[in-house]
Coordinates of C-alpha atoms and ligand atoms in Angstrom, one line a residue:
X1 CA -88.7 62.6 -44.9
X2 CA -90.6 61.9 -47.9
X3 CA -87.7 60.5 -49.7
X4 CA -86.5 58.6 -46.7
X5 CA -89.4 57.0 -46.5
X6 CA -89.8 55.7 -49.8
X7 CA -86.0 54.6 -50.0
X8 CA -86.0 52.0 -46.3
X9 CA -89.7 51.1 -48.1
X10 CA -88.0 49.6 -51.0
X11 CA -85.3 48.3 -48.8
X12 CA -87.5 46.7 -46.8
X13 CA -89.0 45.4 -50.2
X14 CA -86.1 43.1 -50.1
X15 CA -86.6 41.6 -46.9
X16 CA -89.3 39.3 -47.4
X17 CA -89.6 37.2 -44.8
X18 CA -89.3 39.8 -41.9
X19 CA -91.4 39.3 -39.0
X20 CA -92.2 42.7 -36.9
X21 CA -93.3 42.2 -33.7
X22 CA -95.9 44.1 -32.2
X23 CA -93.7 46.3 -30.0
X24 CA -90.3 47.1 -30.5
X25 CA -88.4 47.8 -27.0
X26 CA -85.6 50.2 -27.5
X27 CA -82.6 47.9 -27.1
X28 CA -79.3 46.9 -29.4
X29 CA -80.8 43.7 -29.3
X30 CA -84.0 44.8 -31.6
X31 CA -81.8 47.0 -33.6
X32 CA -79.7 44.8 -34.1
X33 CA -82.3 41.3 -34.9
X34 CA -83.9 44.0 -37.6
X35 CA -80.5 44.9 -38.8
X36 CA -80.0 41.2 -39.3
X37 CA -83.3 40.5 -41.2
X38 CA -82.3 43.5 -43.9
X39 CA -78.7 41.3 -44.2
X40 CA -80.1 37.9 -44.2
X41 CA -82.8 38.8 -46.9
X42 CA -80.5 39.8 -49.7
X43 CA -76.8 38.9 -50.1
X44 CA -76.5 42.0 -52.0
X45 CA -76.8 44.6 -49.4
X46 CA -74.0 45.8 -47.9
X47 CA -72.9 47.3 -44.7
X48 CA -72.8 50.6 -46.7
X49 CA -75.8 50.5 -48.4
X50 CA -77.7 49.9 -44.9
X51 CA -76.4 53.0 -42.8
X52 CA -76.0 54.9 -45.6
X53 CA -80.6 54.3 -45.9
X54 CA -80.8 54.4 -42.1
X55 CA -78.6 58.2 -42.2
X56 CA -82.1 59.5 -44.0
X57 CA -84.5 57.7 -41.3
X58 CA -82.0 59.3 -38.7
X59 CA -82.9 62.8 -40.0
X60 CA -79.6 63.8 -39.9
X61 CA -78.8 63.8 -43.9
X62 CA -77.9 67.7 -43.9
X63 CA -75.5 69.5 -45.8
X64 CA -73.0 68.4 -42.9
X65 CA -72.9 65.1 -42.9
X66 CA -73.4 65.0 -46.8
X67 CA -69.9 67.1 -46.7
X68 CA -68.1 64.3 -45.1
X69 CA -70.1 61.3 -46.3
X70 CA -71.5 62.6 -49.5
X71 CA -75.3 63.0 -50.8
X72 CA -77.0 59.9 -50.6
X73 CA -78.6 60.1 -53.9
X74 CA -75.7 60.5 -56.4
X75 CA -74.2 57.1 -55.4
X76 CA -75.1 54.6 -57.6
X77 CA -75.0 52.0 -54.6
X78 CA -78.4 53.1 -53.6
X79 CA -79.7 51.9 -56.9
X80 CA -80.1 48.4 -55.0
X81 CA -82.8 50.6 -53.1
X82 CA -84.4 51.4 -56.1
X83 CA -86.5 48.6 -56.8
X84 CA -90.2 48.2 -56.7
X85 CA -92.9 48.4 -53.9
X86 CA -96.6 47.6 -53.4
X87 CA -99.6 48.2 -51.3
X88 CA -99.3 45.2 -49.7
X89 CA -95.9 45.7 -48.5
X90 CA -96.6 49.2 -47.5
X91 CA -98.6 48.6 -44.4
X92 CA -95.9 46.7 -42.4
X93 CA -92.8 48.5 -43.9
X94 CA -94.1 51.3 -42.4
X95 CA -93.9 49.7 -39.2
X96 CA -90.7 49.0 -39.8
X97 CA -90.1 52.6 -41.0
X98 CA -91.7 53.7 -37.8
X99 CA -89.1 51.2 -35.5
X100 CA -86.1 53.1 -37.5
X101 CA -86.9 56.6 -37.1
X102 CA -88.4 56.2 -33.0
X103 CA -84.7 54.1 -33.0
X104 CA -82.7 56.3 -34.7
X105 CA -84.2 59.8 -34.9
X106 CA -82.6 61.6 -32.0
X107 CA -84.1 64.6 -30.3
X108 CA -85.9 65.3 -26.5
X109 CA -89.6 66.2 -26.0
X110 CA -90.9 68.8 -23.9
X111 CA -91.6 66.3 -21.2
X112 CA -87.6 65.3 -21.2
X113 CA -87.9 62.3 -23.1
X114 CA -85.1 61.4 -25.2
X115 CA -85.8 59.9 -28.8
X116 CA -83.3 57.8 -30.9
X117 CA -81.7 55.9 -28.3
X118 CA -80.9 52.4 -27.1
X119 CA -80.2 50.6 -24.2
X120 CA -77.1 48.5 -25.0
X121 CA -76.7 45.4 -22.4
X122 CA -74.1 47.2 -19.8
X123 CA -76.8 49.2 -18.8
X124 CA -75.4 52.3 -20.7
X125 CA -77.6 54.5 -23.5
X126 CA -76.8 55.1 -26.9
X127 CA -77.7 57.3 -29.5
X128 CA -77.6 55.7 -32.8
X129 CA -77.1 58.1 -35.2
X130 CA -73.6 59.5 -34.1
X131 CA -72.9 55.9 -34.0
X132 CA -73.7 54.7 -37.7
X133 CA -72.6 58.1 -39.1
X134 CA -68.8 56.4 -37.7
X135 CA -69.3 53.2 -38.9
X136 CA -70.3 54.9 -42.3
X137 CA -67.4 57.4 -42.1
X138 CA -65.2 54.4 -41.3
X139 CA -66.5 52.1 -44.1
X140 CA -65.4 54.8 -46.3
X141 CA -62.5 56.3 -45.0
X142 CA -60.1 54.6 -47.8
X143 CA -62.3 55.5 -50.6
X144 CA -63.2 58.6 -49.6
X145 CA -59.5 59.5 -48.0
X146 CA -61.6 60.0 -44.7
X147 CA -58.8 61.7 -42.1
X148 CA -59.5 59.8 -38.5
X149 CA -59.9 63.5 -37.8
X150 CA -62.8 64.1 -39.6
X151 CA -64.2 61.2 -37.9
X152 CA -64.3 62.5 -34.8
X153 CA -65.8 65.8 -36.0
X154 CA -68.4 64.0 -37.3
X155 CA -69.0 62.1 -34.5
X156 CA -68.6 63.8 -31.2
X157 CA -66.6 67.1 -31.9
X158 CA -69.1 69.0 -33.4
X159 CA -72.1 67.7 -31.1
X160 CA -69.5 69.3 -28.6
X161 CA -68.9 72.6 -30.4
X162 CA -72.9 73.4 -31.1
X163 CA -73.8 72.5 -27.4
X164 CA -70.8 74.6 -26.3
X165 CA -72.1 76.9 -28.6
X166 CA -75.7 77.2 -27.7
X167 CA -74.7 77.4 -23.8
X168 CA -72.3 80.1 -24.6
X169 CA -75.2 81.9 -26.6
X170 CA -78.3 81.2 -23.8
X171 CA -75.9 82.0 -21.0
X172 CA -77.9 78.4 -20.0
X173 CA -75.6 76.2 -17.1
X174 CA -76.1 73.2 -19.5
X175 CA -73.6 72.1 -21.9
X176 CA -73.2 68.6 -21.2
X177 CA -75.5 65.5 -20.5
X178 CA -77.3 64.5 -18.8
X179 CA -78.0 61.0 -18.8
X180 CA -81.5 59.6 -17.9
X181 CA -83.0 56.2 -16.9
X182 CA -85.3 54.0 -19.1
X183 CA -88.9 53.0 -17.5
X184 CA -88.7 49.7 -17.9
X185 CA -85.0 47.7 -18.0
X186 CA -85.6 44.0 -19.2
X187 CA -88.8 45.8 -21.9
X188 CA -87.4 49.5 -22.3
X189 CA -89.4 51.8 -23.8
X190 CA -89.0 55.4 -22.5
X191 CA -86.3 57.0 -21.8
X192 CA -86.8 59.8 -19.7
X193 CA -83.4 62.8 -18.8
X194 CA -82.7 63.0 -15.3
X195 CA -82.6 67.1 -15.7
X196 CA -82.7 69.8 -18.3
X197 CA -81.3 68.8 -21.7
X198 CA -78.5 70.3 -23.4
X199 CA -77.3 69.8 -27.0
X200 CA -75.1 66.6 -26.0
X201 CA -76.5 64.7 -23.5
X202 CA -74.9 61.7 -22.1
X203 CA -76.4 59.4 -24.7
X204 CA -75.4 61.4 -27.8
X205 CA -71.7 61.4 -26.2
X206 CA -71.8 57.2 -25.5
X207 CA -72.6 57.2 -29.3
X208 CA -70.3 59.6 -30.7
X209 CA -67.5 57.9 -28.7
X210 CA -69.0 54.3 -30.3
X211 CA -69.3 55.7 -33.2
X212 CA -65.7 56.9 -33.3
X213 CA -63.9 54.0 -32.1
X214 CA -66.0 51.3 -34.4
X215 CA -65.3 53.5 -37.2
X216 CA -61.7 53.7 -37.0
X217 CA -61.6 49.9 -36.3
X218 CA -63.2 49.5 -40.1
X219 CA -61.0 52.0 -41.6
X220 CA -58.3 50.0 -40.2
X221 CA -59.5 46.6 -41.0
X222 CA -58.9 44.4 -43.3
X223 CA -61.8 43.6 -46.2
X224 CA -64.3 42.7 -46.6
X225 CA -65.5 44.4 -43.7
X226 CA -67.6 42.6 -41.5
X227 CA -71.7 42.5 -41.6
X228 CA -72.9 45.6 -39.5
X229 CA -75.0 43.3 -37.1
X230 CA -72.1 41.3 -36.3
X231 CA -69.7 44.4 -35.6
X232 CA -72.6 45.8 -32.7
X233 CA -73.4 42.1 -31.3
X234 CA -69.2 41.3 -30.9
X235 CA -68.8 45.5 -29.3
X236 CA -72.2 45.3 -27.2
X237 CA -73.3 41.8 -26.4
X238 CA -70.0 39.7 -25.6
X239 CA -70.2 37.6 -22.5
X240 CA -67.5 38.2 -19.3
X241 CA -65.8 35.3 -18.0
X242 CA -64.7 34.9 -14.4
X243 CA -62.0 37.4 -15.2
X244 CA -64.1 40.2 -16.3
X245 CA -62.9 43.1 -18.4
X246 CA -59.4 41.3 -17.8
X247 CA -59.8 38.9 -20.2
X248 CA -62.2 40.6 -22.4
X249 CA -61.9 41.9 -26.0
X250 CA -60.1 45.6 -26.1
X251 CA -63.0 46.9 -28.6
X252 CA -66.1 46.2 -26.6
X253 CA -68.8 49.0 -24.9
X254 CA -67.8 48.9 -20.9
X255 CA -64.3 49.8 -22.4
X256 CA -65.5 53.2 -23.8
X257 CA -63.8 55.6 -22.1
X258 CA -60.9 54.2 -22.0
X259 CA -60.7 53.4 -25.8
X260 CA -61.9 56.9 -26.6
X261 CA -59.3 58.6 -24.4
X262 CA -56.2 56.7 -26.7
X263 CA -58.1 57.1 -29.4
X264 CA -58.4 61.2 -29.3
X265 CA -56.1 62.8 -26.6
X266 CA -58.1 65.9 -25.2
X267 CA -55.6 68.7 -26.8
X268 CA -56.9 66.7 -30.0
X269 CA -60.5 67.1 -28.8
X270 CA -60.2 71.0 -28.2
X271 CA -58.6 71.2 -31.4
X272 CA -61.3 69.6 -33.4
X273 CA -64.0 71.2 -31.4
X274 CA -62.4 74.7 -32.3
X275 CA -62.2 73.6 -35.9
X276 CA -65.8 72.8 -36.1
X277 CA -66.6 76.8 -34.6
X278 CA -63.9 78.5 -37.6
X279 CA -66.3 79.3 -39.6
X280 CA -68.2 81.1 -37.4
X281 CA -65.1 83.4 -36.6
X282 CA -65.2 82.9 -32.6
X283 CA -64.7 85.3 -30.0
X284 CA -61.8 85.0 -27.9
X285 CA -64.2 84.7 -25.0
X286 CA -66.1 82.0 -27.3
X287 CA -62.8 80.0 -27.2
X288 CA -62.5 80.4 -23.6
X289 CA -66.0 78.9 -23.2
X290 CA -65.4 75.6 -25.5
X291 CA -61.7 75.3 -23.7
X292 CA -63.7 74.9 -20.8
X293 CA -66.6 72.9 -21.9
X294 CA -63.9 70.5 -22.9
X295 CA -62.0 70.3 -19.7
X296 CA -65.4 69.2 -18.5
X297 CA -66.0 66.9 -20.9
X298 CA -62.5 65.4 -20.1
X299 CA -63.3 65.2 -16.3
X300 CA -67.2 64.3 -16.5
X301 CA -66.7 61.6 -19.6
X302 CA -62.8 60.4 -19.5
X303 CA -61.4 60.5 -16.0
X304 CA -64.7 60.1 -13.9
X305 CA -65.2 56.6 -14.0
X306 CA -68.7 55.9 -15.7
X307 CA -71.9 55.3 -13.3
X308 CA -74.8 53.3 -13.1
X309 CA -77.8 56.2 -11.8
X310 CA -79.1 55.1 -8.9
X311 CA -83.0 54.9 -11.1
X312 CA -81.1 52.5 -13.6
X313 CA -80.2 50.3 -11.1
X314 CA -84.1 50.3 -9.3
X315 CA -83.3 52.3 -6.4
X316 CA -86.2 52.7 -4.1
X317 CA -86.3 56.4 -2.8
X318 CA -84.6 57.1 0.7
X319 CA -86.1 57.0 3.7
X320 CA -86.1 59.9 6.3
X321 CA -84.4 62.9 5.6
X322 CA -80.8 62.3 4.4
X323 CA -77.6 64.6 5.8
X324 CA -75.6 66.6 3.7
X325 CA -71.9 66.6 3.3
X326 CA -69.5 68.7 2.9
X327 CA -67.2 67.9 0.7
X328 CA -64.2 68.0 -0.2
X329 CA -63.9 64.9 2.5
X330 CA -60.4 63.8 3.3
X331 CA -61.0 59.6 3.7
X332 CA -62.0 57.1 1.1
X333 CA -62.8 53.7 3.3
X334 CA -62.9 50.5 1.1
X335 CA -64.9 47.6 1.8
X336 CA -65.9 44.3 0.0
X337 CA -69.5 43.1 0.2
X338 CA -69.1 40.0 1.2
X339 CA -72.7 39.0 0.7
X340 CA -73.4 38.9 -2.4
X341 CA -70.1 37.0 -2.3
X342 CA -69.5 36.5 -5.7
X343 CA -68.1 39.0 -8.5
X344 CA -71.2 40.8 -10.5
X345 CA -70.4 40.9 -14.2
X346 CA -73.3 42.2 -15.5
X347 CA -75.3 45.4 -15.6
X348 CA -78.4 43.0 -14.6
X349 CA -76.8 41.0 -11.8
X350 CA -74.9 44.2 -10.8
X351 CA -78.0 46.0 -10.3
X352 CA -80.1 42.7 -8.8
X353 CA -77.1 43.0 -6.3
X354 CA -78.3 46.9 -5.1
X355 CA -81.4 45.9 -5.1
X356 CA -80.8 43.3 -2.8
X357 CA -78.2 45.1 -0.6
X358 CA -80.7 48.2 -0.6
X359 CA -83.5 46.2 1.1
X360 CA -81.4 44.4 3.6
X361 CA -79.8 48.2 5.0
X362 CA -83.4 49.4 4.3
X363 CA -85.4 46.7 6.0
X364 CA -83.2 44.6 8.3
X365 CA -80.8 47.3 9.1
X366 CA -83.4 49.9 9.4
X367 CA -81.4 52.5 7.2
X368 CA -82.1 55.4 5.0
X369 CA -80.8 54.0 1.9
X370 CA -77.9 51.4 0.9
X371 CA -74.8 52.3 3.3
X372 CA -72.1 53.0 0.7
X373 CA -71.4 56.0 -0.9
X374 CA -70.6 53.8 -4.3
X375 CA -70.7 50.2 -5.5
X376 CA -67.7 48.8 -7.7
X377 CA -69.1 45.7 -9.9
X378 CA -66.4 43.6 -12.1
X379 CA -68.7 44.0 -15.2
X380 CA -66.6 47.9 -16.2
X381 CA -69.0 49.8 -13.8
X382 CA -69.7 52.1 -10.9
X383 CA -73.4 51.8 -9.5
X384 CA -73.8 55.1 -7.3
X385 CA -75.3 54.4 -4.0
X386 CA -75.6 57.7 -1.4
X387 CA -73.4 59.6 -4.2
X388 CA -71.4 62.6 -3.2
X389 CA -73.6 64.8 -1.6
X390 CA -75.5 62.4 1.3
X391 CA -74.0 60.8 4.2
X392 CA -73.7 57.3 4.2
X393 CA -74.2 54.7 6.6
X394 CA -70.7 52.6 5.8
X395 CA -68.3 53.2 8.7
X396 CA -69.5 53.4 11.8
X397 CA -68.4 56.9 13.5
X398 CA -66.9 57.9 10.7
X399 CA -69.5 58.6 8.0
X400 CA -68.9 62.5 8.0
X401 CA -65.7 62.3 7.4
X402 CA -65.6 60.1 4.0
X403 CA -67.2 57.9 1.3
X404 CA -68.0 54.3 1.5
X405 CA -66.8 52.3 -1.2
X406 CA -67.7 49.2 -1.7
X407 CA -66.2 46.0 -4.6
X408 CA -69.7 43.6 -4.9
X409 CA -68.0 40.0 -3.5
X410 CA -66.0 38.3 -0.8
X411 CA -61.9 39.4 -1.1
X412 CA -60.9 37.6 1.9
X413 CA -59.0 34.9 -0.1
X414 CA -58.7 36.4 -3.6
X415 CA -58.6 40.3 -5.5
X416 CA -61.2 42.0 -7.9
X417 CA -60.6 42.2 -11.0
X418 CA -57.4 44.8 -12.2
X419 CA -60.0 46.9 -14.3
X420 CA -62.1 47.5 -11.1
X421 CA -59.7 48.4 -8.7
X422 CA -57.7 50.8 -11.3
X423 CA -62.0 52.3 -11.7
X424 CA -61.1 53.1 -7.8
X425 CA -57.7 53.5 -7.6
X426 CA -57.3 55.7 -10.6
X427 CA -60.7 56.9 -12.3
X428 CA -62.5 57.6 -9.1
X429 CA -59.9 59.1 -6.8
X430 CA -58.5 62.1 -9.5
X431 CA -62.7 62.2 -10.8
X432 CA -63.3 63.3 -7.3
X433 CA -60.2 65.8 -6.3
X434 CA -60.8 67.2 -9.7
X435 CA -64.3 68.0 -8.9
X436 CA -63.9 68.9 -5.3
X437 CA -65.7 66.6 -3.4
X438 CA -62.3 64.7 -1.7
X439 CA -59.3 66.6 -1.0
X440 CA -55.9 66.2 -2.4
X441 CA -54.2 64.5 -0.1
X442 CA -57.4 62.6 1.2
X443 CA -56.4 59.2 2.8
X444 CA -57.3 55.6 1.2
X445 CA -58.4 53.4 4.3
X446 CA -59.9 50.0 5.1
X447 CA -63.1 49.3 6.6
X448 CA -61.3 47.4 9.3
X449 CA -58.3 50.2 10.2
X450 CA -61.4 52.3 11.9
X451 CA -64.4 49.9 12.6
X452 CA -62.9 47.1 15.4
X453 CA -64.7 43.6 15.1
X454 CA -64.8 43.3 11.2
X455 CA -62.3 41.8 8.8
X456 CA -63.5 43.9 5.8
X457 CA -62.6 44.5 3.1
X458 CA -61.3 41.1 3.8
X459 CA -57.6 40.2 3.6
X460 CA -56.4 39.7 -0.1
X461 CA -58.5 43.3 -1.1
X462 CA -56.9 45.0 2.6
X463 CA -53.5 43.6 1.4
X464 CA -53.6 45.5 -1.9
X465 CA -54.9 48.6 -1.1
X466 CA -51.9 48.7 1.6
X467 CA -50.0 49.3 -1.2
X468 CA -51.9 52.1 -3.0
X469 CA -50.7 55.8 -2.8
X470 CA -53.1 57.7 -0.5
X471 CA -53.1 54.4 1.7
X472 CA -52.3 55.3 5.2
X473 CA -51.9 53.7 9.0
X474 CA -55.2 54.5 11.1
X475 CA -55.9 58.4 12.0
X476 CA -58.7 60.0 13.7
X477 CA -60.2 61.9 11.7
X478 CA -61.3 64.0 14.5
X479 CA -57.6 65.1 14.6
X480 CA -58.3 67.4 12.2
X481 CA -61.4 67.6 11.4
X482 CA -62.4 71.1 13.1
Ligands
NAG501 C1 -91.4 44.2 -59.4 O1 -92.3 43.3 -58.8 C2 -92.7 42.3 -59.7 C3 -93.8 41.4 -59.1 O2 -93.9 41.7 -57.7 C4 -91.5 41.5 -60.2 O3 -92.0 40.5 -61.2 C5 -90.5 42.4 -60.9 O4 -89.4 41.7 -61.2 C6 -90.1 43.5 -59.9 N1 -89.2 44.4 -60.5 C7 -88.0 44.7 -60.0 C8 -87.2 45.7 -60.7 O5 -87.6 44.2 -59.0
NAG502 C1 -75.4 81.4 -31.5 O1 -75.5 82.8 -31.8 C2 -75.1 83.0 -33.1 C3 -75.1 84.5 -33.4 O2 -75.9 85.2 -32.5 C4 -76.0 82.3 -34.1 O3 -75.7 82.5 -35.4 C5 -76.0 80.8 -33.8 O4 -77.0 80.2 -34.6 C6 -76.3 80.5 -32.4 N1 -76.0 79.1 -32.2 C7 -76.6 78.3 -31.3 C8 -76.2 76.9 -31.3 O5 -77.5 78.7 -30.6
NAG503 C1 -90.8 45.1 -17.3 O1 -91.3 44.4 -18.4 C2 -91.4 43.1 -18.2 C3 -91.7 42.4 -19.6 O2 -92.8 43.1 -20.1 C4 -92.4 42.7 -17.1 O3 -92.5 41.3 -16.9 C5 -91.9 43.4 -15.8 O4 -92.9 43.3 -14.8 C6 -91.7 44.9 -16.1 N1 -91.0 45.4 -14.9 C7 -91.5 46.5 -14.3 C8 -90.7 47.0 -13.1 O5 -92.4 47.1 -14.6
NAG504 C1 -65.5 34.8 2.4 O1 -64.4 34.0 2.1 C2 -63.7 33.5 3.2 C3 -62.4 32.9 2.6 O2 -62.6 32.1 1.5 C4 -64.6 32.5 3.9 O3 -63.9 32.0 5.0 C5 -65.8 33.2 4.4 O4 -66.7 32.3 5.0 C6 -66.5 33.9 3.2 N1 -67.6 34.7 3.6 C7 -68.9 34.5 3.2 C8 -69.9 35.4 3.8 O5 -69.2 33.7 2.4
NAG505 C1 -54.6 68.3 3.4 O1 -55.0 69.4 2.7 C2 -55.8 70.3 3.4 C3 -56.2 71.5 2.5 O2 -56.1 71.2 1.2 C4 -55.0 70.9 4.6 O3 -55.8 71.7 5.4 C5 -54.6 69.7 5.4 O4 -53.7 70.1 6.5 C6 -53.8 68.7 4.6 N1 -53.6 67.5 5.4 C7 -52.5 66.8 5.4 C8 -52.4 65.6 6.2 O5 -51.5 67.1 4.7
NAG506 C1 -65.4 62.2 16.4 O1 -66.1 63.2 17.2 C2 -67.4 63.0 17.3 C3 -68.1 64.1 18.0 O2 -67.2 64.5 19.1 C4 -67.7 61.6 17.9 O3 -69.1 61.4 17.9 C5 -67.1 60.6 17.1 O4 -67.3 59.3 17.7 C6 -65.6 60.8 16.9 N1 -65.0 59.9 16.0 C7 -63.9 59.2 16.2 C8 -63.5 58.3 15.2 O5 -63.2 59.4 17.2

């Protein structure tokens, strides 16, 4: 730590017009604005020479990552650190100092907070060491003969394997996740877990997949490679057209999953993971447990379309005392919002929109909670409403018998965006027959098939799913239901 701290010191020594502010919220957009001063105060440093200083603040300079990345101290391009530092300067880099390691440093107090994370602006956290240890495994996969491999080992795979690991070892439930909320989200500050911790929570994964697929983007690119701040403000602050992820960049955050899944097929995953565990000669029933972790990752992080928590969004609490289901359910009813009638495409309007939708069932309505079961925005996200386990209030007469699914807008004359309705059609359907809560042959209804009197989920949206697989004419569900 020692050393660490004198290096990003004399960094910081040549950054002389950097203004801290008095608090630093936990967001890309402070990382990235200090990121910025480091590259606007010298021409000389490079992208290199920046992660490479910020892999020590990260704590995370073991003999690891120095077997992949190299020791930081025998490369001569750390000699631009090496320059001279004063009293003066002290005092202030060591706020600085302090803003890197509370960014950067990644680990989870006893009270469940999690260190070393960012919000990013799609609402989604992110550790950032996993992610610069990719961008510094990319910017030197050529010289270093880096396989893409190796990358992901670095990255995620072995975050994977020593969770797996440690769960197999503790005989503890936990091996993945979970994700949390941040106190405040327009100043974030805290970022508190939603349940006991395990050795990858959600935000380690979001950066080890970041990591991985920025990484591979600079091994593949062209030099000189671009400056670091304007590689994260292109992948996590872009703006979304009308069109939403549609017309959007391929390599930006909302895409994750996607991304990650064609970048690393799962068979690859489990290989890697088992490749990280070798050494440590594993049990056949040691395999067993990380083929399994990974078939959970796969469901939970790659075909499970990702979710806003219902704390991220502002949720108030529910009223009254909610009713179980029991899942696995056979419908899926779709509906359109119609009020808010426009598309959300952001994680801010998104969650503006449950807010607002929240209060009305809560207030006007006199519901429990919001009526649907989930909320499809066009901004690359799920918001989870009732979730899987409560009854909503969605279709009248028929809210035991499925969830109420609802695409934030007015489809009457036009169709959400392609990305949002494959997040239903595709990611949300096979996330929930995989994990049990609809059945297999479940049915894919509208709003108005069962409920007479409304024209929801308005025409053009009605007209489309009509053509989806589990689509179906109207059935009582009573039919069957025993
Ligand atoms: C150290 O600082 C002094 C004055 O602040 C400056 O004149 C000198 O060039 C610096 N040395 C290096 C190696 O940057
Ligand atoms: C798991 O147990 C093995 C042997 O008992 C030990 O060497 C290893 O450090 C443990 N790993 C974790 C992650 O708990
Ligand atoms: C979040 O922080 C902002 C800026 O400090 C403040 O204006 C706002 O009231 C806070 N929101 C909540 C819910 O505390
Ligand atoms: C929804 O769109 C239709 C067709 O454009 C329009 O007739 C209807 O008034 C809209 N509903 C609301 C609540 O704006
Ligand atoms: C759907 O599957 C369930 C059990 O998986 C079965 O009981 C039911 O009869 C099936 N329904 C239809 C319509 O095939
Ligand atoms: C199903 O049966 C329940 C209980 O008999 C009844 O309350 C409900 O209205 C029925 N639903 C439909 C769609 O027939």
């Amino acid at each position: 730590m020692k050393t660490a701290t004198v290096s990003l010191i004399a960094l910081m020594w040549t950054c002389v017009n950097i203004q801290i502010a008095a608090v630093h919220q936990r967001d890309t957009d402070h990382f990235i604005q200090a990121i910025q001063q480091i590259e606007d105060s010298s021409l000389e440093v490079s992208p290199l020479s920046i992660v490479r200083s910020l892999r020590r603040a990260a704590g995370h300079d073991n003999a690891f990552t120095q077997s992949f990345l190299g020791a930081i101290d025998s490369d001569s391009e750390s000699d631009i650190l090496k320059t001279n530092h004063s009293r003066d300067i002290e005092a202030w880099s060591l706020e600085f100092l302090r803003f890197f390691d509370k960014a950067i440093h990644n680990f989870v107090t006893d009270a469940r907070e999690e260190r070393g994370v960012v919000l990013t602006p799609d609402g989604t956290t992110v550790a950032l060491a996993p992610l610069l240890q990719g961008i510094e495994a990319g910017l030197k996969a050529r010289s270093q003969g880096l396989h893409p491999q190796d990358l992901h080992l670095l990255t995620l795979a072995r975050t994977l394997g020593l969770s797996f690991l440690h769960a197999y070892n503790t005989s503890s439930a936990e091996r993945l996740g979970p994700d949390g909320c941040w106190d405040n989200i327009t100043a974030p500050m805290v970022f508190k877990l939603l349940g006991a911790p395990s050795l990858a929570t959600d935000a380690l994964i979001n950066g080890g997949m970041d990591g991985a697929l920025l990484g591979v983007r600079l091994s593949e690119g062209a030099e000189p490679h671009p400056k670091l701040s304007e590689l994260l403000q292109s992948y996590y602050h872009f703006q979304l057209g009308e069109a939403g992820l549609d017309k959007a960049p391929r390599l930006v955050s909302p895409r994750r999953r996607e991304n990650y899944r064609k970048l690393v097929p799962p068979s690859l995953l489990e290989e890697t993971v088992l490749k990280f565990l070798e050494d440590r000669h594993p049990s056949e029933e040691l395999k067993k447990a990380v083929k399994e972790g990974v078939q959970d990752f796969v469901l939970r992080y790659l075909d499970c379309p990702p979710m806003i928590p219902r704390c991220q969004w502002g949720a108030q609490t529910p009223k009254g005392i909610p009713v179980r289901l029991s899942p696995p359910l056979r419908f899926l009813y779709i509906h359109h919002t119609e009020i808010p009638s426009s598309p959300c495409l952001t994680f801010h309007q998104c969650s503006r929109n449950m807010r607002a939708m929240q209060r009305f069932h809560q207030e006007e309505r006199g519901w429990q909670d919001i009526g649907y079961s989930f909320v499809v925005g066009s901004d690359g996200y799920m918001y989870e409403g009732r979730g899987w386990g409560r009854q909503g209030a969605h279709t009248r007469n028929h809210n035991a018998f499925g969830y109420g699914v609802a695409f934030v807008g007015n489809y009457s004359a036009s169709l959400p965006t392609q990305h949002s309705l494959n997040l239903v059609r595709h990611r949300l359907a096979k996330c929930a027959v995989t994990a049990r809560f609809l059945q297999a042959n479940h049915t894919v209804q509208g709003h108005r098939q069962v409920v007479a009197g409304t024209t929801c989920p308005g025409d053009a949206l009605y007209s489309e799913i009509s053509t989806w697989e589990h689509y179906r004419e109207a059935e009582s569900p009573n039919a069957t239901a025993s």
